[in-house]
Amino acid sequence: MAKKRNSRQEAIREVVRSSDVRTQRMLVDELKLRGFDCTQATVSRDIADMGLHKLPEGMYVLAEDLHLQRMVSELVIGVQRTENLVIIKAQPGTALGIAAAIDAADLPDVLGSLAGNDTILVITQTAEDGDRFEAMISKLRSVRK
């Protein structure tokens, strides 16, 4: 039972990081597409267990990504990717803090990051991982306080 819950919660992490999940029903539907047969009540318990937060804009965000979300939405001006290398442009003097937030989020696809004054280089394992990371940063950028 615990293994099934852990797998489902890992899938929830992936879904929340990659798409704009606004309702528990949306999350149940996404999980069904990934092969998990669960109810809204189960997802509700998972949300509580995982400490997911619902932003004022209505999207769910992982507790461990909340700090990263705030920094990215306020300080990142652009993001570009080529294969497994992602360049993030930020407000001057903020790149180190954003890179630290990326590292602290412990994202599974990220190998590491390097930061200068206003530019961060994030290295992912594969081009597909780079694509997912770029999509996540773009999603977080679209959420404004």
PDB file of N, CA, C and O in Angstrom, residues 4 8 12 24-25 27-29 31-32 36-47:
ATOM      1  N   LYS A   4       2.439   1.879  -3.390  1.00  0.00           N
ATOM      2  CA  LYS A   4       1.476   2.441  -4.334  1.00  0.00           C
ATOM      3  C   LYS A   4       1.282   3.934  -4.062  1.00  0.00           C
ATOM      4  O   LYS A   4       1.244   4.745  -4.989  1.00  0.00           O
ATOM      5  N   ARG A   8       2.213   7.037  -6.533  1.00  0.00           N
ATOM      6  CA  ARG A   8       1.175   8.004  -6.890  1.00  0.00           C
ATOM      7  C   ARG A   8       1.614   9.421  -6.531  1.00  0.00           C
ATOM      8  O   ARG A   8       1.454  10.358  -7.315  1.00  0.00           O
ATOM      9  N   ILE A  12       2.147  12.686  -8.798  1.00  0.00           N
ATOM     10  CA  ILE A  12       1.540  13.991  -8.493  1.00  0.00           C
ATOM     11  C   ILE A  12       2.596  15.086  -8.583  1.00  0.00           C
ATOM     12  O   ILE A  12       2.344  16.156  -9.150  1.00  0.00           O
ATOM     13  N   GLN A  24      -8.715  19.341  -7.881  1.00  0.00           N
ATOM     14  CA  GLN A  24      -8.428  17.947  -7.559  1.00  0.00           C
ATOM     15  C   GLN A  24      -8.930  17.033  -8.674  1.00  0.00           C
ATOM     16  O   GLN A  24      -8.297  16.033  -8.985  1.00  0.00           O
ATOM     17  N   ARG A  25     -10.032  17.393  -9.294  1.00  0.00           N
ATOM     18  CA  ARG A  25     -10.564  16.594 -10.411  1.00  0.00           C
ATOM     19  C   ARG A  25      -9.552  16.529 -11.550  1.00  0.00           C
ATOM     20  O   ARG A  25      -9.353  15.485 -12.171  1.00  0.00           O
ATOM     21  N   LEU A  27      -6.381  16.734 -11.278  1.00  0.00           N
ATOM     22  CA  LEU A  27      -5.299  15.879 -10.820  1.00  0.00           C
ATOM     23  C   LEU A  27      -5.687  14.404 -10.921  1.00  0.00           C
ATOM     24  O   LEU A  27      -4.886  13.578 -11.379  1.00  0.00           O
ATOM     25  N   VAL A  28      -6.898  14.065 -10.531  1.00  0.00           N
ATOM     26  CA  VAL A  28      -7.391  12.681 -10.664  1.00  0.00           C
ATOM     27  C   VAL A  28      -7.335  12.254 -12.125  1.00  0.00           C
ATOM     28  O   VAL A  28      -6.859  11.154 -12.454  1.00  0.00           O
ATOM     29  N   ASP A  29      -7.789  13.121 -13.035  1.00  0.00           N
ATOM     30  CA  ASP A  29      -7.788  12.801 -14.468  1.00  0.00           C
ATOM     31  C   ASP A  29      -6.369  12.587 -14.996  1.00  0.00           C
ATOM     32  O   ASP A  29      -6.116  11.654 -15.766  1.00  0.00           O
ATOM     33  N   LEU A  31      -3.758  11.667 -13.254  1.00  0.00           N
ATOM     34  CA  LEU A  31      -3.244  10.424 -12.672  1.00  0.00           C
ATOM     35  C   LEU A  31      -3.812   9.208 -13.402  1.00  0.00           C
ATOM     36  O   LEU A  31      -3.098   8.221 -13.620  1.00  0.00           O
ATOM     37  N   LYS A  32      -5.079   9.270 -13.795  1.00  0.00           N
ATOM     38  CA  LYS A  32      -5.678   8.163 -14.555  1.00  0.00           C
ATOM     39  C   LYS A  32      -4.961   7.971 -15.881  1.00  0.00           C
ATOM     40  O   LYS A  32      -4.739   6.844 -16.314  1.00  0.00           O
ATOM     41  N   PHE A  36      -2.946   5.426 -12.791  1.00  0.00           N
ATOM     42  CA  PHE A  36      -3.346   5.360 -11.386  1.00  0.00           C
ATOM     43  C   PHE A  36      -4.863   5.464 -11.300  1.00  0.00           C
ATOM     44  O   PHE A  36      -5.448   6.434 -11.770  1.00  0.00           O
ATOM     45  N   ASP A  37      -5.494   4.462 -10.696  1.00  0.00           N
ATOM     46  CA  ASP A  37      -6.932   4.473 -10.500  1.00  0.00           C
ATOM     47  C   ASP A  37      -7.193   4.942  -9.071  1.00  0.00           C
ATOM     48  O   ASP A  37      -7.019   4.179  -8.123  1.00  0.00           O
ATOM     49  N   CYS A  38      -7.565   6.204  -8.919  1.00  0.00           N
ATOM     50  CA  CYS A  38      -7.755   6.753  -7.579  1.00  0.00           C
ATOM     51  C   CYS A  38      -8.954   7.690  -7.563  1.00  0.00           C
ATOM     52  O   CYS A  38      -9.413   8.144  -8.599  1.00  0.00           O
ATOM     53  N   THR A  39      -9.425   7.951  -6.367  1.00  0.00           N
ATOM     54  CA  THR A  39     -10.590   8.819  -6.200  1.00  0.00           C
ATOM     55  C   THR A  39     -10.146  10.227  -5.821  1.00  0.00           C
ATOM     56  O   THR A  39      -8.988  10.453  -5.444  1.00  0.00           O
ATOM     57  N   GLN A  40     -11.087  11.146  -5.860  1.00  0.00           N
ATOM     58  CA  GLN A  40     -10.795  12.514  -5.436  1.00  0.00           C
ATOM     59  C   GLN A  40     -10.434  12.555  -3.954  1.00  0.00           C
ATOM     60  O   GLN A  40      -9.577  13.329  -3.536  1.00  0.00           O
ATOM     61  N   ALA A  41     -11.062  11.692  -3.145  1.00  0.00           N
ATOM     62  CA  ALA A  41     -10.745  11.634  -1.705  1.00  0.00           C
ATOM     63  C   ALA A  41      -9.300  11.203  -1.483  1.00  0.00           C
ATOM     64  O   ALA A  41      -8.598  11.749  -0.625  1.00  0.00           O
ATOM     65  N   THR A  42      -8.824  10.242  -2.282  1.00  0.00           N
ATOM     66  CA  THR A  42      -7.434   9.791  -2.179  1.00  0.00           C
ATOM     67  C   THR A  42      -6.484  10.925  -2.538  1.00  0.00           C
ATOM     68  O   THR A  42      -5.496  11.176  -1.851  1.00  0.00           O
ATOM     69  N   VAL A  43      -6.801  11.628  -3.622  1.00  0.00           N
ATOM     70  CA  VAL A  43      -5.971  12.749  -4.058  1.00  0.00           C
ATOM     71  C   VAL A  43      -5.985  13.860  -3.011  1.00  0.00           C
ATOM     72  O   VAL A  43      -4.955  14.475  -2.733  1.00  0.00           O
ATOM     73  N   SER A  44      -7.124  14.091  -2.396  1.00  0.00           N
ATOM     74  CA  SER A  44      -7.224  15.095  -1.343  1.00  0.00           C
ATOM     75  C   SER A  44      -6.294  14.754  -0.175  1.00  0.00           C
ATOM     76  O   SER A  44      -5.600  15.628   0.359  1.00  0.00           O
ATOM     77  N   ARG A  45      -6.266  13.480   0.211  1.00  0.00           N
ATOM     78  CA  ARG A  45      -5.346  13.054   1.281  1.00  0.00           C
ATOM     79  C   ARG A  45      -3.890  13.227   0.851  1.00  0.00           C
ATOM     80  O   ARG A  45      -3.046  13.666   1.635  1.00  0.00           O
ATOM     81  N   ASP A  46      -3.593  12.883  -0.409  1.00  0.00           N
ATOM     82  CA  ASP A  46      -2.225  13.056  -0.912  1.00  0.00           C
ATOM     83  C   ASP A  46      -1.818  14.526  -0.886  1.00  0.00           C
ATOM     84  O   ASP A  46      -0.695  14.867  -0.505  1.00  0.00           O
ATOM     85  N   ILE A  47      -2.725  15.412  -1.271  1.00  0.00           N
ATOM     86  CA  ILE A  47      -2.439  16.849  -1.267  1.00  0.00           C
ATOM     87  C   ILE A  47      -2.082  17.307   0.145  1.00  0.00           C
ATOM     88  O   ILE A  47      -1.114  18.040   0.343  1.00  0.00           O
TER      89      ILE A  47
END
